Short mmCIF file of N, CA and C in Angstrom, two decimals:
data_model
loop_
_atom_site.label_atom_id
_atom_site.label_comp_id
_atom_site.label_asym_id
_atom_site.label_seq_id
_atom_site.Cartn_x
_atom_site.Cartn_y
_atom_site.Cartn_z
N UNK A 49 6.46 8.01 -8.02
CA UNK A 49 6.34 6.74 -8.67
C UNK A 49 7.07 5.63 -7.91
N UNK A 50 8.26 5.96 -7.42
CA UNK A 50 9.05 4.97 -6.66
C UNK A 50 8.29 4.54 -5.41
N UNK A 51 7.71 5.51 -4.71
CA UNK A 51 6.98 5.19 -3.48
C UNK A 51 5.77 4.31 -3.76
N UNK A 52 5.03 4.66 -4.81
CA UNK A 52 3.83 3.88 -5.14
C UNK A 52 4.21 2.46 -5.53
N UNK A 53 5.20 2.32 -6.41
CA UNK A 53 5.61 0.98 -6.84
C UNK A 53 6.14 0.16 -5.67
N UNK A 54 7.00 0.76 -4.87
CA UNK A 54 7.58 0.04 -3.73
C UNK A 54 6.50 -0.39 -2.75
N UNK A 55 5.56 0.50 -2.45
CA UNK A 55 4.51 0.15 -1.50
C UNK A 55 3.55 -0.85 -2.09
N UNK A 56 3.29 -0.79 -3.39
CA UNK A 56 2.43 -1.78 -4.03
C UNK A 56 3.02 -3.18 -3.83
N UNK A 57 4.29 -3.34 -4.15
CA UNK A 57 4.93 -4.65 -4.03
C UNK A 57 5.07 -5.06 -2.56
N UNK A 58 5.40 -4.13 -1.69
CA UNK A 58 5.63 -4.46 -0.28
C UNK A 58 4.33 -4.85 0.43
N UNK A 59 3.25 -4.14 0.15
CA UNK A 59 2.01 -4.41 0.89
C UNK A 59 1.03 -5.31 0.15
N UNK A 60 1.40 -5.77 -1.04
CA UNK A 60 0.55 -6.68 -1.79
C UNK A 60 0.35 -7.97 -1.00
N UNK A 61 -0.89 -8.45 -0.96
CA UNK A 61 -1.20 -9.72 -0.30
C UNK A 61 -0.87 -9.67 1.20
N UNK A 62 -1.32 -8.63 1.86
CA UNK A 62 -1.06 -8.45 3.30
C UNK A 62 -1.39 -9.68 4.12
N UNK A 63 -2.49 -10.32 3.81
CA UNK A 63 -2.93 -11.47 4.61
C UNK A 63 -2.16 -12.73 4.28
N UNK A 64 -1.75 -12.90 3.03
CA UNK A 64 -1.03 -14.10 2.63
C UNK A 64 0.31 -14.26 3.32
N UNK A 65 0.95 -13.13 3.66
CA UNK A 65 2.27 -13.20 4.31
C UNK A 65 2.20 -13.69 5.74
N UNK A 66 1.00 -13.81 6.29
CA UNK A 66 0.87 -14.36 7.64
C UNK A 66 1.10 -15.86 7.65
N UNK A 67 0.89 -16.51 6.51
CA UNK A 67 1.14 -17.94 6.40
C UNK A 67 0.28 -18.74 7.36
N UNK A 68 0.92 -19.68 8.03
CA UNK A 68 0.20 -20.58 8.94
C UNK A 68 -0.34 -19.86 10.17
N UNK A 69 0.15 -18.66 10.45
CA UNK A 69 -0.32 -17.91 11.62
C UNK A 69 -1.64 -17.18 11.37
N UNK A 70 -2.10 -17.10 10.12
CA UNK A 70 -3.33 -16.36 9.83
C UNK A 70 -4.55 -16.90 10.58
N UNK A 71 -4.79 -18.22 10.63
CA UNK A 71 -5.96 -18.69 11.39
C UNK A 71 -5.88 -18.30 12.86
N UNK A 72 -4.68 -18.34 13.44
CA UNK A 72 -4.53 -17.96 14.84
C UNK A 72 -4.79 -16.46 15.01
N UNK A 73 -4.28 -15.66 14.08
CA UNK A 73 -4.49 -14.22 14.14
C UNK A 73 -5.97 -13.88 14.03
N UNK A 74 -6.66 -14.55 13.10
CA UNK A 74 -8.08 -14.27 12.92
C UNK A 74 -8.94 -14.90 14.02
N UNK A 75 -8.36 -15.78 14.80
CA UNK A 75 -9.07 -16.38 15.92
C UNK A 75 -9.06 -15.49 17.16
N UNK A 76 -8.30 -14.43 17.13
CA UNK A 76 -8.25 -13.51 18.27
C UNK A 76 -9.43 -12.55 18.21
N UNK A 77 -9.77 -11.96 19.34
CA UNK A 77 -10.89 -11.00 19.34
C UNK A 77 -10.49 -9.59 18.88
N UNK A 78 -9.31 -9.46 18.30
CA UNK A 78 -8.84 -8.15 17.84
C UNK A 78 -9.70 -7.70 16.66
N UNK A 79 -10.19 -6.46 16.70
CA UNK A 79 -10.93 -5.96 15.53
C UNK A 79 -10.05 -6.01 14.28
N UNK A 80 -10.64 -6.41 13.18
CA UNK A 80 -9.87 -6.63 11.96
C UNK A 80 -9.22 -5.35 11.43
N UNK A 81 -9.85 -4.21 11.66
CA UNK A 81 -9.22 -2.98 11.19
C UNK A 81 -7.91 -2.71 11.92
N UNK A 82 -7.82 -3.16 13.18
CA UNK A 82 -6.56 -2.98 13.92
C UNK A 82 -5.45 -3.86 13.35
N UNK A 83 -5.81 -5.04 12.85
CA UNK A 83 -4.83 -5.91 12.21
C UNK A 83 -4.28 -5.22 10.96
N UNK A 84 -5.18 -4.68 10.15
CA UNK A 84 -4.74 -4.00 8.93
C UNK A 84 -3.93 -2.74 9.25
N UNK A 85 -4.34 -2.00 10.26
CA UNK A 85 -3.58 -0.80 10.63
C UNK A 85 -2.20 -1.15 11.15
N UNK A 86 -2.10 -2.21 11.95
CA UNK A 86 -0.79 -2.62 12.47
C UNK A 86 0.13 -3.09 11.34
N UNK A 87 -0.41 -3.89 10.43
CA UNK A 87 0.39 -4.33 9.29
C UNK A 87 0.80 -3.14 8.44
N UNK A 88 -0.12 -2.21 8.23
CA UNK A 88 0.19 -1.02 7.43
C UNK A 88 1.27 -0.18 8.10
N UNK A 89 1.20 -0.05 9.40
CA UNK A 89 2.22 0.72 10.12
C UNK A 89 3.60 0.09 9.98
N UNK A 90 3.66 -1.23 10.11
CA UNK A 90 4.95 -1.92 9.96
C UNK A 90 5.48 -1.80 8.54
N UNK A 91 4.60 -1.96 7.56
CA UNK A 91 5.02 -1.85 6.16
C UNK A 91 5.44 -0.42 5.82
N UNK A 92 4.74 0.56 6.37
CA UNK A 92 5.10 1.95 6.12
C UNK A 92 6.48 2.24 6.69
N UNK A 93 6.77 1.71 7.85
CA UNK A 93 8.09 1.91 8.45
C UNK A 93 9.18 1.33 7.55
N UNK A 94 8.92 0.15 6.99
CA UNK A 94 9.91 -0.47 6.08
C UNK A 94 10.18 0.40 4.86
N UNK A 95 9.13 0.98 4.30
CA UNK A 95 9.29 1.77 3.09
C UNK A 95 9.72 3.20 3.41
N UNK A 96 9.31 3.72 4.56
CA UNK A 96 9.62 5.11 4.91
C UNK A 96 11.10 5.34 5.15
N UNK A 97 11.81 4.34 5.60
CA UNK A 97 13.25 4.53 5.87
C UNK A 97 14.00 4.88 4.58
N UNK A 98 13.91 4.09 3.50
CA UNK A 98 14.60 4.51 2.28
C UNK A 98 14.03 5.79 1.67
N UNK A 99 12.71 6.00 1.79
CA UNK A 99 12.12 7.23 1.29
C UNK A 99 12.68 8.44 2.03
N UNK A 100 12.84 8.32 3.33
CA UNK A 100 13.37 9.42 4.13
C UNK A 100 14.82 9.70 3.76
N UNK A 101 15.62 8.66 3.60
CA UNK A 101 17.01 8.86 3.20
C UNK A 101 17.09 9.52 1.83
N UNK A 102 16.27 9.06 0.89
CA UNK A 102 16.25 9.66 -0.44
C UNK A 102 15.78 11.11 -0.38
N UNK A 103 14.75 11.38 0.42
CA UNK A 103 14.25 12.75 0.58
C UNK A 103 15.30 13.68 1.17
N UNK A 104 16.04 13.18 2.16
CA UNK A 104 17.11 13.98 2.75
C UNK A 104 18.23 14.25 1.74
N UNK A 105 18.62 13.23 1.01
CA UNK A 105 19.67 13.42 -0.01
C UNK A 105 19.21 14.41 -1.07
N UNK A 106 17.95 14.30 -1.47
CA UNK A 106 17.43 15.21 -2.49
C UNK A 106 17.37 16.65 -1.96
N UNK A 107 16.92 16.80 -0.71
CA UNK A 107 16.83 18.13 -0.12
C UNK A 107 18.21 18.76 0.03
N UNK A 108 19.17 17.98 0.51
CA UNK A 108 20.53 18.50 0.68
C UNK A 108 21.19 18.75 -0.67
N UNK A 109 21.01 17.81 -1.60
CA UNK A 109 21.65 17.93 -2.91
C UNK A 109 21.13 19.09 -3.73
N UNK A 110 19.83 19.35 -3.63
CA UNK A 110 19.26 20.44 -4.41
C UNK A 110 19.17 21.75 -3.64
N UNK A 111 19.42 21.66 -2.34
CA UNK A 111 19.30 22.83 -1.46
C UNK A 111 17.93 23.51 -1.63
N UNK A 112 16.91 22.66 -1.65
CA UNK A 112 15.56 23.15 -1.88
C UNK A 112 14.59 22.40 -0.97
N UNK A 113 13.55 23.09 -0.56
CA UNK A 113 12.53 22.46 0.27
C UNK A 113 11.64 21.52 -0.53
N UNK A 114 11.81 21.48 -1.85
CA UNK A 114 11.01 20.58 -2.68
C UNK A 114 11.27 19.11 -2.32
N UNK A 115 12.46 18.80 -1.82
CA UNK A 115 12.75 17.44 -1.38
C UNK A 115 11.86 17.01 -0.24
N UNK A 116 11.60 17.94 0.68
CA UNK A 116 10.71 17.65 1.81
C UNK A 116 9.28 17.47 1.31
N UNK A 117 8.87 18.33 0.37
CA UNK A 117 7.53 18.19 -0.20
C UNK A 117 7.39 16.86 -0.92
N UNK A 118 8.42 16.47 -1.65
CA UNK A 118 8.39 15.17 -2.33
C UNK A 118 8.32 14.02 -1.35
N UNK A 119 9.05 14.13 -0.24
CA UNK A 119 9.02 13.09 0.79
C UNK A 119 7.62 12.97 1.38
N UNK A 120 6.99 14.10 1.69
CA UNK A 120 5.63 14.06 2.23
C UNK A 120 4.64 13.48 1.22
N UNK A 121 4.82 13.86 -0.05
CA UNK A 121 3.95 13.30 -1.10
C UNK A 121 4.14 11.79 -1.22
N UNK A 122 5.37 11.33 -1.10
CA UNK A 122 5.66 9.89 -1.17
C UNK A 122 5.02 9.14 0.00
N UNK A 123 5.07 9.72 1.18
CA UNK A 123 4.43 9.10 2.34
C UNK A 123 2.91 9.04 2.12
N UNK A 124 2.34 10.12 1.65
CA UNK A 124 0.90 10.15 1.37
C UNK A 124 0.50 9.11 0.33
N UNK A 125 1.28 9.02 -0.75
CA UNK A 125 0.99 8.03 -1.80
C UNK A 125 1.13 6.62 -1.26
N UNK A 126 2.09 6.40 -0.38
CA UNK A 126 2.27 5.08 0.24
C UNK A 126 1.07 4.71 1.09
N UNK A 127 0.56 5.65 1.85
CA UNK A 127 -0.62 5.39 2.68
C UNK A 127 -1.83 5.03 1.81
N UNK A 128 -2.05 5.80 0.75
CA UNK A 128 -3.18 5.52 -0.14
C UNK A 128 -3.03 4.16 -0.81
N UNK A 129 -1.81 3.81 -1.19
CA UNK A 129 -1.54 2.52 -1.83
C UNK A 129 -1.84 1.38 -0.87
N UNK A 130 -1.49 1.54 0.39
CA UNK A 130 -1.80 0.49 1.37
C UNK A 130 -3.30 0.33 1.57
N UNK A 131 -4.05 1.43 1.47
CA UNK A 131 -5.50 1.33 1.57
C UNK A 131 -6.08 0.45 0.47
N UNK A 132 -5.58 0.64 -0.75
CA UNK A 132 -6.03 -0.20 -1.87
C UNK A 132 -5.61 -1.65 -1.65
N UNK A 133 -4.37 -1.86 -1.22
CA UNK A 133 -3.88 -3.22 -1.03
C UNK A 133 -4.56 -3.94 0.12
N UNK A 134 -5.04 -3.20 1.12
CA UNK A 134 -5.80 -3.85 2.20
C UNK A 134 -7.06 -4.48 1.64
N UNK A 135 -7.77 -3.74 0.80
CA UNK A 135 -8.99 -4.28 0.17
C UNK A 135 -8.62 -5.42 -0.77
N UNK A 136 -7.58 -5.23 -1.57
CA UNK A 136 -7.17 -6.27 -2.53
C UNK A 136 -6.76 -7.56 -1.83
N UNK A 137 -6.15 -7.46 -0.65
CA UNK A 137 -5.73 -8.67 0.05
C UNK A 137 -6.92 -9.50 0.53
N UNK A 138 -8.05 -8.85 0.72
CA UNK A 138 -9.27 -9.58 1.10
C UNK A 138 -9.95 -10.14 -0.15
N UNK A 139 -10.00 -9.35 -1.21
CA UNK A 139 -10.68 -9.79 -2.42
C UNK A 139 -9.89 -10.82 -3.22
N UNK A 140 -8.57 -10.71 -3.18
CA UNK A 140 -7.71 -11.59 -3.98
C UNK A 140 -6.59 -12.19 -3.13
N UNK A 141 -6.94 -12.99 -2.10
CA UNK A 141 -5.90 -13.59 -1.26
C UNK A 141 -5.15 -14.68 -2.01
N UNK A 142 -3.90 -14.84 -1.67
CA UNK A 142 -3.11 -15.90 -2.29
C UNK A 142 -2.11 -16.42 -1.28
N UNK A 143 -1.69 -17.66 -1.46
CA UNK A 143 -0.77 -18.26 -0.50
C UNK A 143 0.67 -17.78 -0.71
N UNK A 144 1.40 -17.78 0.38
CA UNK A 144 2.84 -17.54 0.34
C UNK A 144 3.46 -18.60 1.23
N UNK A 145 4.27 -19.46 0.65
CA UNK A 145 4.93 -20.50 1.42
C UNK A 145 6.18 -19.89 2.05
N UNK A 146 6.06 -19.53 3.31
CA UNK A 146 7.16 -18.85 4.00
C UNK A 146 8.34 -19.77 4.28
N UNK A 147 8.11 -21.08 4.20
CA UNK A 147 9.18 -22.03 4.49
C UNK A 147 9.98 -22.42 3.25
N UNK A 148 9.54 -21.97 2.09
CA UNK A 148 10.22 -22.29 0.85
C UNK A 148 11.53 -21.52 0.73
N UNK A 149 12.54 -22.17 0.21
CA UNK A 149 13.82 -21.48 0.00
C UNK A 149 13.88 -20.84 -1.37
N UNK A 150 12.93 -21.18 -2.25
CA UNK A 150 12.91 -20.54 -3.57
C UNK A 150 12.16 -19.23 -3.47
N UNK A 151 12.36 -18.39 -4.45
CA UNK A 151 11.70 -17.08 -4.46
C UNK A 151 10.21 -17.28 -4.75
N UNK A 152 9.39 -16.51 -4.08
CA UNK A 152 7.94 -16.57 -4.26
C UNK A 152 7.48 -15.40 -5.11
N UNK A 153 6.48 -15.64 -5.93
CA UNK A 153 5.87 -14.56 -6.71
C UNK A 153 4.47 -14.35 -6.16
N UNK A 154 4.28 -13.31 -5.37
CA UNK A 154 2.98 -13.08 -4.75
C UNK A 154 1.94 -12.62 -5.74
N UNK A 155 2.35 -12.30 -6.97
CA UNK A 155 1.38 -11.86 -7.96
C UNK A 155 0.59 -13.02 -8.54
N UNK A 156 1.12 -14.24 -8.50
CA UNK A 156 0.45 -15.34 -9.20
C UNK A 156 0.14 -16.54 -8.31
N UNK A 157 0.29 -16.43 -7.03
CA UNK A 157 0.14 -17.59 -6.16
C UNK A 157 -1.29 -18.08 -5.97
N UNK A 158 -2.30 -17.28 -6.25
CA UNK A 158 -3.67 -17.67 -5.94
C UNK A 158 -4.52 -18.04 -7.13
N UNK A 159 -3.93 -18.34 -8.25
CA UNK A 159 -4.70 -18.72 -9.42
C UNK A 159 -4.78 -17.60 -10.43
N UNK A 160 -5.45 -17.88 -11.53
CA UNK A 160 -5.50 -16.97 -12.67
C UNK A 160 -6.17 -15.64 -12.34
N UNK A 161 -7.34 -15.69 -11.71
CA UNK A 161 -8.07 -14.46 -11.40
C UNK A 161 -7.27 -13.59 -10.44
N UNK A 162 -6.72 -14.20 -9.41
CA UNK A 162 -5.91 -13.46 -8.45
C UNK A 162 -4.68 -12.86 -9.11
N UNK A 163 -4.02 -13.64 -9.97
CA UNK A 163 -2.83 -13.14 -10.65
C UNK A 163 -3.17 -11.96 -11.56
N UNK A 164 -4.25 -12.09 -12.32
CA UNK A 164 -4.67 -10.99 -13.20
C UNK A 164 -5.06 -9.75 -12.39
N UNK A 165 -5.78 -9.96 -11.31
CA UNK A 165 -6.20 -8.83 -10.48
C UNK A 165 -4.99 -8.13 -9.87
N UNK A 166 -4.07 -8.90 -9.29
CA UNK A 166 -2.90 -8.30 -8.65
C UNK A 166 -1.93 -7.68 -9.64
N UNK A 167 -1.94 -8.17 -10.88
CA UNK A 167 -1.02 -7.64 -11.89
C UNK A 167 -1.60 -6.44 -12.63
N UNK A 168 -2.90 -6.43 -12.87
CA UNK A 168 -3.50 -5.37 -13.67
C UNK A 168 -4.49 -4.51 -12.90
N UNK A 169 -5.47 -5.13 -12.25
CA UNK A 169 -6.54 -4.39 -11.60
C UNK A 169 -6.04 -3.57 -10.40
N UNK A 170 -5.25 -4.17 -9.55
CA UNK A 170 -4.76 -3.47 -8.36
C UNK A 170 -3.89 -2.27 -8.73
N UNK A 171 -2.92 -2.39 -9.65
CA UNK A 171 -2.15 -1.19 -10.02
C UNK A 171 -3.01 -0.08 -10.63
N UNK A 172 -4.03 -0.45 -11.41
CA UNK A 172 -4.93 0.56 -11.97
C UNK A 172 -5.69 1.25 -10.84
N UNK A 173 -6.19 0.47 -9.88
CA UNK A 173 -6.89 1.05 -8.73
C UNK A 173 -5.96 1.97 -7.93
N UNK A 174 -4.71 1.55 -7.74
CA UNK A 174 -3.74 2.38 -7.02
C UNK A 174 -3.52 3.69 -7.77
N UNK A 175 -3.37 3.60 -9.08
CA UNK A 175 -3.19 4.80 -9.87
C UNK A 175 -4.38 5.75 -9.78
N UNK A 176 -5.58 5.18 -9.85
CA UNK A 176 -6.79 6.01 -9.77
C UNK A 176 -6.94 6.66 -8.39
N UNK A 177 -6.63 5.90 -7.35
CA UNK A 177 -6.74 6.46 -6.00
C UNK A 177 -5.71 7.57 -5.80
N UNK A 178 -4.53 7.43 -6.36
CA UNK A 178 -3.49 8.44 -6.20
C UNK A 178 -3.59 9.59 -7.21
N UNK A 179 -4.47 9.48 -8.18
CA UNK A 179 -4.58 10.48 -9.24
C UNK A 179 -4.87 11.90 -8.73
N UNK A 180 -5.77 12.11 -7.76
CA UNK A 180 -6.01 13.49 -7.32
C UNK A 180 -4.75 14.20 -6.81
N UNK A 181 -3.94 13.49 -6.04
CA UNK A 181 -2.72 14.11 -5.52
C UNK A 181 -1.71 14.30 -6.65
N UNK A 182 -1.61 13.31 -7.53
CA UNK A 182 -0.70 13.46 -8.67
C UNK A 182 -1.11 14.64 -9.54
N UNK A 183 -2.40 14.88 -9.67
CA UNK A 183 -2.89 16.00 -10.47
C UNK A 183 -2.46 17.33 -9.87
N UNK A 184 -2.51 17.43 -8.55
CA UNK A 184 -2.07 18.67 -7.89
C UNK A 184 -0.61 18.96 -8.22
N UNK A 185 0.23 17.94 -8.12
CA UNK A 185 1.65 18.15 -8.42
C UNK A 185 1.89 18.38 -9.90
N UNK A 186 1.07 17.76 -10.75
CA UNK A 186 1.18 18.00 -12.18
C UNK A 186 0.88 19.45 -12.53
N UNK A 187 -0.19 19.98 -11.94
CA UNK A 187 -0.56 21.38 -12.17
C UNK A 187 0.54 22.30 -11.63
N UNK A 188 1.04 22.00 -10.43
CA UNK A 188 2.11 22.82 -9.84
C UNK A 188 3.36 22.82 -10.72
N UNK A 189 3.69 21.67 -11.26
CA UNK A 189 4.88 21.58 -12.13
C UNK A 189 4.64 22.30 -13.45
N UNK A 190 3.49 22.04 -14.06
CA UNK A 190 3.21 22.59 -15.39
C UNK A 190 3.20 24.12 -15.38
N UNK A 191 2.53 24.70 -14.37
CA UNK A 191 2.42 26.15 -14.31
C UNK A 191 3.41 26.80 -13.33
N UNK A 192 4.36 26.02 -12.83
CA UNK A 192 5.42 26.54 -11.94
C UNK A 192 4.83 27.32 -10.75
N UNK A 193 3.91 26.68 -10.02
CA UNK A 193 3.27 27.30 -8.86
C UNK A 193 3.86 26.69 -7.61
N UNK A 194 4.82 27.38 -7.00
CA UNK A 194 5.54 26.81 -5.85
C UNK A 194 4.64 26.59 -4.65
N UNK A 195 3.74 27.51 -4.35
CA UNK A 195 2.90 27.35 -3.17
C UNK A 195 2.00 26.12 -3.30
N UNK A 196 1.66 25.75 -4.54
CA UNK A 196 0.82 24.57 -4.76
C UNK A 196 1.57 23.28 -4.41
N UNK A 197 2.89 23.32 -4.55
CA UNK A 197 3.69 22.16 -4.15
C UNK A 197 3.58 21.95 -2.64
N UNK A 198 3.70 23.04 -1.88
CA UNK A 198 3.57 22.94 -0.42
C UNK A 198 2.18 22.47 -0.03
N UNK A 199 1.15 23.05 -0.66
CA UNK A 199 -0.23 22.63 -0.37
C UNK A 199 -0.43 21.17 -0.78
N UNK A 200 0.14 20.79 -1.93
CA UNK A 200 0.02 19.41 -2.40
C UNK A 200 0.65 18.41 -1.45
N UNK A 201 1.77 18.78 -0.84
CA UNK A 201 2.42 17.88 0.12
C UNK A 201 1.53 17.64 1.33
N UNK A 202 0.93 18.71 1.82
CA UNK A 202 0.02 18.57 2.96
C UNK A 202 -1.21 17.77 2.57
N UNK A 203 -1.78 18.08 1.41
CA UNK A 203 -2.95 17.35 0.93
C UNK A 203 -2.61 15.87 0.73
N UNK A 204 -1.41 15.58 0.23
CA UNK A 204 -1.01 14.19 -0.01
C UNK A 204 -1.04 13.37 1.27
N UNK A 205 -0.51 13.92 2.35
CA UNK A 205 -0.49 13.19 3.62
C UNK A 205 -1.91 13.02 4.16
N UNK A 206 -2.69 14.09 4.13
CA UNK A 206 -4.07 13.99 4.62
C UNK A 206 -4.91 13.04 3.76
N UNK A 207 -4.78 13.17 2.46
CA UNK A 207 -5.51 12.31 1.54
C UNK A 207 -5.09 10.85 1.71
N UNK A 208 -3.78 10.61 1.80
CA UNK A 208 -3.28 9.24 1.99
C UNK A 208 -3.78 8.62 3.28
N UNK A 209 -3.81 9.42 4.34
CA UNK A 209 -4.32 8.93 5.62
C UNK A 209 -5.80 8.57 5.50
N UNK A 210 -6.56 9.43 4.85
CA UNK A 210 -7.98 9.14 4.64
C UNK A 210 -8.21 7.92 3.77
N UNK A 211 -7.41 7.80 2.70
CA UNK A 211 -7.55 6.64 1.81
C UNK A 211 -7.21 5.35 2.55
N UNK A 212 -6.19 5.39 3.39
CA UNK A 212 -5.84 4.20 4.18
C UNK A 212 -6.98 3.86 5.15
N UNK A 213 -7.51 4.87 5.83
CA UNK A 213 -8.60 4.63 6.78
C UNK A 213 -9.81 4.03 6.07
N UNK A 214 -10.18 4.58 4.92
CA UNK A 214 -11.31 4.03 4.17
C UNK A 214 -11.02 2.63 3.66
N UNK A 215 -9.81 2.40 3.19
CA UNK A 215 -9.43 1.08 2.70
C UNK A 215 -9.47 0.03 3.80
N UNK A 216 -8.95 0.39 4.97
CA UNK A 216 -8.96 -0.54 6.11
C UNK A 216 -10.38 -0.83 6.55
N UNK A 217 -11.21 0.22 6.60
CA UNK A 217 -12.61 0.03 6.98
C UNK A 217 -13.32 -0.89 5.98
N UNK A 218 -13.09 -0.67 4.70
CA UNK A 218 -13.71 -1.50 3.66
C UNK A 218 -13.17 -2.93 3.73
N UNK A 219 -11.87 -3.08 3.95
CA UNK A 219 -11.27 -4.41 4.05
C UNK A 219 -11.87 -5.19 5.22
N UNK A 220 -12.05 -4.52 6.35
CA UNK A 220 -12.66 -5.18 7.51
C UNK A 220 -14.08 -5.61 7.19
N UNK A 221 -14.86 -4.74 6.56
CA UNK A 221 -16.24 -5.07 6.22
C UNK A 221 -16.32 -6.26 5.26
N UNK A 222 -15.42 -6.28 4.27
CA UNK A 222 -15.40 -7.37 3.31
C UNK A 222 -14.86 -8.67 3.91
N UNK A 223 -13.98 -8.54 4.87
CA UNK A 223 -13.30 -9.71 5.42
C UNK A 223 -14.19 -10.53 6.37
N UNK A 224 -14.99 -9.87 7.16
CA UNK A 224 -15.75 -10.58 8.20
C UNK A 224 -16.53 -11.78 7.67
N UNK A 225 -17.29 -11.67 6.57
CA UNK A 225 -18.01 -12.87 6.11
C UNK A 225 -17.13 -13.85 5.32
N UNK A 226 -15.88 -13.49 5.01
CA UNK A 226 -15.05 -14.33 4.14
C UNK A 226 -13.82 -14.90 4.85
N UNK A 227 -13.75 -14.85 6.16
CA UNK A 227 -12.53 -15.26 6.85
C UNK A 227 -12.15 -16.70 6.56
N UNK A 228 -13.10 -17.62 6.57
CA UNK A 228 -12.78 -19.03 6.29
C UNK A 228 -12.25 -19.19 4.87
N UNK A 229 -12.86 -18.50 3.92
CA UNK A 229 -12.42 -18.56 2.53
C UNK A 229 -11.00 -17.99 2.36
N UNK A 230 -10.72 -16.91 3.08
CA UNK A 230 -9.39 -16.29 3.01
C UNK A 230 -8.33 -17.21 3.61
N UNK A 231 -8.66 -17.82 4.72
CA UNK A 231 -7.72 -18.76 5.34
C UNK A 231 -7.42 -19.91 4.38
N UNK A 232 -8.45 -20.44 3.76
CA UNK A 232 -8.27 -21.53 2.80
C UNK A 232 -7.44 -21.10 1.61
N UNK A 233 -7.70 -19.91 1.09
CA UNK A 233 -6.97 -19.42 -0.09
C UNK A 233 -5.50 -19.16 0.22
N UNK A 234 -5.21 -18.72 1.43
CA UNK A 234 -3.81 -18.46 1.79
C UNK A 234 -3.07 -19.72 2.23
N UNK A 235 -3.80 -20.79 2.48
CA UNK A 235 -3.20 -22.06 2.86
C UNK A 235 -2.82 -22.94 1.67
N UNK A 236 -3.36 -22.66 0.54
CA UNK A 236 -3.22 -23.53 -0.63
C UNK A 236 -1.77 -23.89 -0.95
N UNK A 237 -0.85 -23.02 -0.66
CA UNK A 237 0.55 -23.29 -1.00
C UNK A 237 1.30 -24.08 0.04
N UNK A 238 0.69 -24.39 1.17
CA UNK A 238 1.38 -25.14 2.21
C UNK A 238 1.54 -26.60 1.83
N UNK A 239 2.63 -27.17 2.27
CA UNK A 239 2.85 -28.59 2.00
C UNK A 239 2.64 -29.41 3.25
#
């Protein structure tokens, strides 16, 4: 849950955080999926550091390999969450004024529909996308099946990688005809 929530907030509005640099970034001949993959890699690194420290503390504290399985599951869930947020950043872009000294709320910067989508629809989509992996761990916990935890950790990473790849591919497909609209929507907060 911590990994999903942290990655949801961290990777929400991937395109809006580019600010004034977004038109320049989209003006390059770089394939759009590479932009999403690079942003996802950077965001994963930011979230993976505390997840890794927590996983190590849990593994050492409990003297159990379940901490490692939990760490792998958290990485997988983070990858899947970024896949959903890549698509959401194209469908519901919003501005972020990077020069403002006040705190920004990326959930409500793009109007009512964007705020509702980022507050309700995106978390529901993230939950649904992560549900298969969560179900594996739920079954393993409920029936105390240790080998299923190990299998679930591996499945989580593979599933998360696939969900990110599909999300990035879908985001690129949706973004190509909407680039001008996305630039305009992310500029709205500039002064």
